[in-house]
């Protein structure tokens, strides 16, 4: 993708920053639905 080419040289730093961020935010959860699974 041409839009991402400027970032290719920094991919290791970007990935490291992302994984560090991911540890600090909740990445799990639950969805509670009614019996018809509509609400």
XYZ file of N, CA and C in Angstrom:
117
model
N 0.846 -1.175 0.000
C 0.000 0.000 0.000
C 0.899 1.249 0.000
N 0.690 2.096 -0.944
C 1.534 3.286 -1.089
C 1.443 4.219 0.113
N 0.304 4.271 0.747
C 0.127 5.171 1.895
C 0.987 4.760 3.089
N 1.340 3.482 3.170
C 2.118 2.991 4.310
C 3.621 2.943 4.045
N 4.034 3.164 2.821
C 5.462 3.079 2.485
C 6.356 3.972 3.340
N 5.935 5.198 3.684
C 6.818 6.036 4.511
C 7.117 5.438 5.887
N 6.297 4.508 6.334
C 6.454 3.947 7.672
C 7.263 2.658 7.698
N 7.580 2.098 6.544
C 8.243 0.790 6.486
C 9.597 0.798 7.202
N 10.301 1.905 7.159
C 11.611 1.974 7.816
C 11.481 1.962 9.334
N 10.303 2.273 9.834
C 10.085 2.372 11.276
C 9.165 1.274 11.811
N 8.975 0.224 11.045
C 7.987 -0.801 11.405
C 8.284 -1.441 12.757
N 9.543 -1.660 13.082
C 9.879 -2.279 14.372
C 9.476 -1.382 15.538
N 9.755 -0.091 15.427
C 9.366 0.843 16.492
C 7.853 0.969 16.597
N 7.181 1.008 15.455
C 5.722 1.119 15.448
C 5.102 -0.105 16.112
N 5.602 -1.283 15.774
C 5.063 -2.511 16.364
C 5.336 -2.562 17.865
N 6.526 -2.165 18.276
C 6.869 -2.151 19.700
C 5.950 -1.194 20.459
N 5.718 -0.019 19.903
C 4.815 0.944 20.538
C 3.395 0.397 20.624
N 2.944 -0.274 19.563
C 1.601 -0.840 19.558
C 1.445 -1.928 20.615
N 2.408 -2.828 20.708
C 2.296 -3.899 21.702
C 2.351 -3.339 23.114
N 3.141 -2.305 23.321
C 3.180 -1.650 24.628
C 1.827 -1.021 24.949
N 1.215 -0.384 23.976
C -0.108 0.222 24.153
C -1.163 -0.851 24.433
N -1.103 -1.952 23.691
C -2.105 -3.015 23.814
C -2.130 -3.615 25.214
N -0.992 -3.658 25.876
C -0.915 -4.202 27.233
C -1.657 -3.305 28.220
N -1.712 -2.014 27.923
C -2.312 -1.053 28.850
C -3.816 -0.874 28.687
N -4.404 -1.381 27.614
C -5.847 -1.217 27.407
C -6.527 -2.579 27.424
N -7.777 -2.633 27.873
C -8.481 -3.915 27.879
C -8.743 -4.398 26.451
N -8.440 -5.651 26.204
C -8.657 -6.212 24.871
C -9.632 -7.380 24.907
N -10.312 -7.556 26.030
C -11.323 -8.598 26.134
C -12.620 -7.966 26.605
N -13.696 -8.688 26.447
C -14.977 -8.150 26.878
C -16.080 -9.158 26.652
N -17.302 -8.693 26.819
C -18.460 -9.561 26.661
C -19.605 -8.760 26.057
N -20.490 -9.462 25.387
C -21.699 -8.866 24.840
C -22.878 -9.582 25.479
N -23.793 -8.816 26.042
C -24.985 -9.397 26.663
C -26.169 -9.118 25.744
N -26.829 -10.184 25.292
C -27.957 -10.068 24.368
C -29.219 -10.646 24.986
N -30.378 -10.214 24.444
C -31.634 -10.809 24.885
C -31.808 -12.179 24.213
N -32.920 -12.852 24.505
C -33.125 -14.216 23.994
C -33.195 -14.281 22.474
N -33.602 -13.193 21.827
C -33.692 -13.188 20.362
C -32.370 -12.754 19.708
N -31.376 -12.440 20.515
C -30.058 -11.988 20.050
C -30.138 -10.685 19.251
N -31.168 -9.874 19.506
C -31.330 -8.615 18.783
C -30.971 -7.398 19.623
N -31.035 -7.495 20.955
C -30.756 -6.338 21.815
C -29.788 -6.710 22.908
